[in-house]
Amino acid sequence: MKTFIFALMLFASLSISAQTYSRNTENIQLHGLEMVETLSDDGMRIIKMPFKWFAGIGEADDKQIAIEIAQREAQSAVSRIIRNEVIDQAAKLSVDVNGRVCQALVSSWEQYSHSILVGCEPFGNTEVQYNSNTGMYKVKAKIGIQGDRFKKMMNEYKERTPEDLTPIEVQQFIQINQTVVSVIISE
């Protein structure tokens, strides 16, 4: 009987916790495309231009530290999002995600994501929320790269082929790579 009552109390507390948690959930987009106003190349007029952006979230009891954490997270989002897409596309094509092709793709994209970061700049508004109950700041910061530059970089990279793979592995590498580029450009 004691076990039954304990189990009932445990179930009730878990379902209350789950309900509380589900009410406090939020959807946060961590990358996307957006049309923004920016200066023309000659700096004489304002034009609309698409940007590819990446976001990061940081939490700390100090606002500046939370901002810095969010900015670092936005930078690491670039390689993380691409890595996840590589693994996802490899799995869809039944390519071993721990095999040579996937490892070559992941390694190659990690290096290339640094080139993308060089083209990025702070983007949009930094969102800062303060929770007076916990004394914590929650920050969402974005970095972005002009759409034309991003697409050019992606298309240049689409044609890249590794040297240390067999001809069949090279075909798989190219197929996955081209799919990843198409998905990343369109999201």
C-alpha positions as CSV (number, residue, x, y, z in Angstrom):
1,M,0.0,0.0,0.0
2,K,2.8,2.4,0.9
3,T,4.5,1.6,-2.4
4,F,1.3,2.4,-4.3
5,I,0.8,5.7,-2.5
6,F,4.5,6.6,-3.1
7,A,4.1,5.7,-6.8
8,L,0.9,7.8,-7.1
9,M,2.6,10.8,-5.4
10,L,5.6,10.4,-7.7
11,F,3.4,10.2,-10.8
12,A,1.4,13.3,-9.7
13,S,4.6,15.3,-9.1
14,L,6.1,14.3,-12.4
15,S,2.9,15.2,-14.3
16,I,2.7,18.6,-12.5
17,S,6.4,19.2,-13.4
18,A,5.8,18.3,-17.0
19,Q,2.8,20.6,-17.2
20,T,4.7,23.5,-15.7
21,Y,7.6,22.9,-18.0
22,S,5.4,22.6,-21.1
23,R,3.7,25.9,-20.3
24,N,7.0,27.7,-20.2
25,T,8.4,26.4,-23.5
26,E,9.2,28.7,-26.4
27,N,10.3,28.3,-30.0
28,I,13.5,30.1,-30.8
29,Q,14.8,30.1,-34.4
30,L,18.6,29.8,-34.4
31,H,19.2,30.6,-38.1
32,G,17.3,32.0,-41.0
33,L,17.0,34.4,-43.9
34,E,15.8,38.0,-43.6
35,M,15.5,41.0,-45.8
36,V,17.1,44.1,-44.1
37,E,17.9,47.6,-45.0
38,T,21.6,48.3,-45.4
39,L,23.8,50.8,-47.2
40,S,24.5,50.5,-50.9
41,D,28.1,49.7,-51.9
42,D,28.8,53.4,-52.6
43,G,27.2,54.3,-49.2
44,M,24.9,56.8,-50.8
45,R,21.5,55.1,-50.4
46,I,19.6,52.5,-48.3
47,I,18.8,49.3,-50.1
48,K,17.0,46.1,-49.1
49,M,19.3,43.0,-49.1
50,P,18.8,39.4,-47.9
51,F,21.0,38.2,-45.0
52,K,21.7,34.7,-43.7
53,W,21.8,34.9,-40.0
54,F,22.7,32.7,-37.0
55,A,21.7,33.2,-33.4
56,G,23.0,32.2,-30.0
57,I,21.6,32.3,-26.5
58,G,23.5,33.1,-23.4
59,E,22.5,33.2,-19.7
60,A,24.4,34.8,-16.9
61,D,23.9,36.9,-13.8
62,D,25.8,39.7,-15.5
63,K,24.3,41.3,-18.6
64,Q,27.6,41.8,-20.5
65,I,28.7,38.3,-19.8
66,A,25.3,37.0,-21.1
67,I,25.8,39.0,-24.2
68,E,29.3,37.7,-24.8
69,I,28.1,34.1,-24.3
70,A,25.2,34.6,-26.8
71,Q,27.6,36.0,-29.4
72,R,30.0,33.1,-29.0
73,E,27.0,30.7,-29.3
74,A,25.9,32.4,-32.5
75,Q,29.4,31.9,-33.9
76,S,29.5,28.2,-33.0
77,A,26.0,27.8,-34.4
78,V,27.4,28.2,-37.9
79,S,29.5,25.0,-37.7
80,R,27.0,23.1,-35.5
81,I,24.1,23.7,-37.9
82,I,26.2,22.7,-40.9
83,R,27.6,19.6,-39.1
84,N,24.0,18.5,-38.2
85,E,22.9,18.9,-41.8
86,V,25.9,16.8,-43.0
87,I,25.1,14.0,-40.7
88,D,21.4,14.2,-41.5
89,Q,22.0,14.1,-45.2
90,A,24.5,11.2,-44.9
91,A,21.9,9.2,-42.9
92,K,19.2,9.9,-45.5
93,L,21.5,8.5,-48.2
94,S,22.4,5.5,-46.0
95,V,26.1,6.6,-45.8
96,D,27.8,5.5,-42.5
97,V,27.8,8.6,-40.3
98,N,31.0,7.3,-38.6
99,G,32.6,6.4,-41.9
100,R,35.3,8.0,-44.0
101,V,32.9,10.0,-46.2
102,C,31.0,11.6,-43.4
103,Q,34.2,12.3,-41.4
104,A,35.7,14.0,-44.4
105,L,32.6,16.1,-44.9
106,V,32.5,17.1,-41.2
107,S,36.2,18.0,-41.1
108,S,36.0,19.9,-44.3
109,W,32.9,21.9,-43.3
110,E,34.4,22.7,-39.9
111,Q,37.3,24.3,-41.6
112,Y,35.1,26.1,-44.1
113,S,32.7,27.4,-41.5
114,H,35.6,29.6,-40.2
115,S,35.6,31.3,-43.7
116,I,31.9,31.9,-43.3
117,L,32.4,33.5,-39.9
118,V,34.9,35.9,-41.4
119,G,32.1,37.3,-43.6
120,C,29.7,37.6,-40.6
121,E,29.0,40.7,-38.6
122,P,26.6,41.5,-35.7
123,F,23.1,41.4,-37.0
124,G,19.8,42.9,-35.9
125,N,18.8,43.7,-32.3
126,T,20.3,41.8,-29.4
127,E,17.3,40.7,-27.2
128,V,18.0,40.9,-23.5
129,Q,15.5,39.6,-20.8
130,Y,16.0,40.0,-17.1
131,N,14.4,37.6,-14.6
132,S,14.1,39.5,-11.3
133,N,13.3,36.3,-9.5
134,T,16.5,34.6,-10.4
135,G,18.7,37.6,-11.1
136,M,19.6,36.1,-14.5
137,Y,19.9,37.7,-17.9
138,K,18.9,35.8,-21.0
139,V,20.3,37.1,-24.2
140,K,19.7,36.2,-27.9
141,A,22.3,37.7,-30.2
142,K,22.7,37.2,-34.0
143,I,25.4,37.4,-36.5
144,G,24.7,37.6,-40.2
145,I,26.3,37.6,-43.7
146,Q,25.0,39.2,-46.8
147,G,23.0,36.7,-48.8
148,D,24.9,37.2,-52.1
149,R,28.2,36.6,-50.3
150,F,26.9,33.6,-48.5
151,K,25.4,32.0,-51.6
152,K,28.7,32.7,-53.5
153,M,30.7,31.0,-50.8
154,M,28.3,28.0,-50.6
155,N,28.3,27.6,-54.4
156,E,32.1,27.7,-54.5
157,Y,32.3,25.1,-51.8
158,K,29.7,22.9,-53.5
159,E,32.3,21.8,-56.1
160,R,35.0,20.9,-53.6
161,T,36.2,17.3,-53.7
162,P,38.5,15.5,-51.3
163,E,41.7,13.8,-52.4
164,D,42.0,10.9,-50.0
165,L,38.7,9.1,-50.8
166,T,38.0,6.3,-53.3
167,P,36.0,7.2,-56.5
168,I,32.8,5.8,-54.9
169,E,33.4,7.7,-51.7
170,V,34.0,10.9,-53.7
171,Q,30.7,10.5,-55.4
172,Q,29.0,10.1,-52.1
173,F,30.9,13.1,-50.7
174,I,29.8,15.3,-53.7
175,Q,26.2,14.2,-53.5
176,I,25.9,14.9,-49.8
177,N,27.9,18.1,-50.1
178,Q,25.7,19.5,-52.9
179,T,22.5,18.6,-50.9
180,V,23.9,20.3,-47.7
181,V,24.7,23.4,-49.7
182,S,21.2,23.5,-51.2
183,V,19.5,23.1,-47.8
184,I,21.7,25.6,-46.0
185,I,21.2,28.2,-48.7
186,S,17.4,27.8,-48.7
187,E,16.9,27.8,-44.9
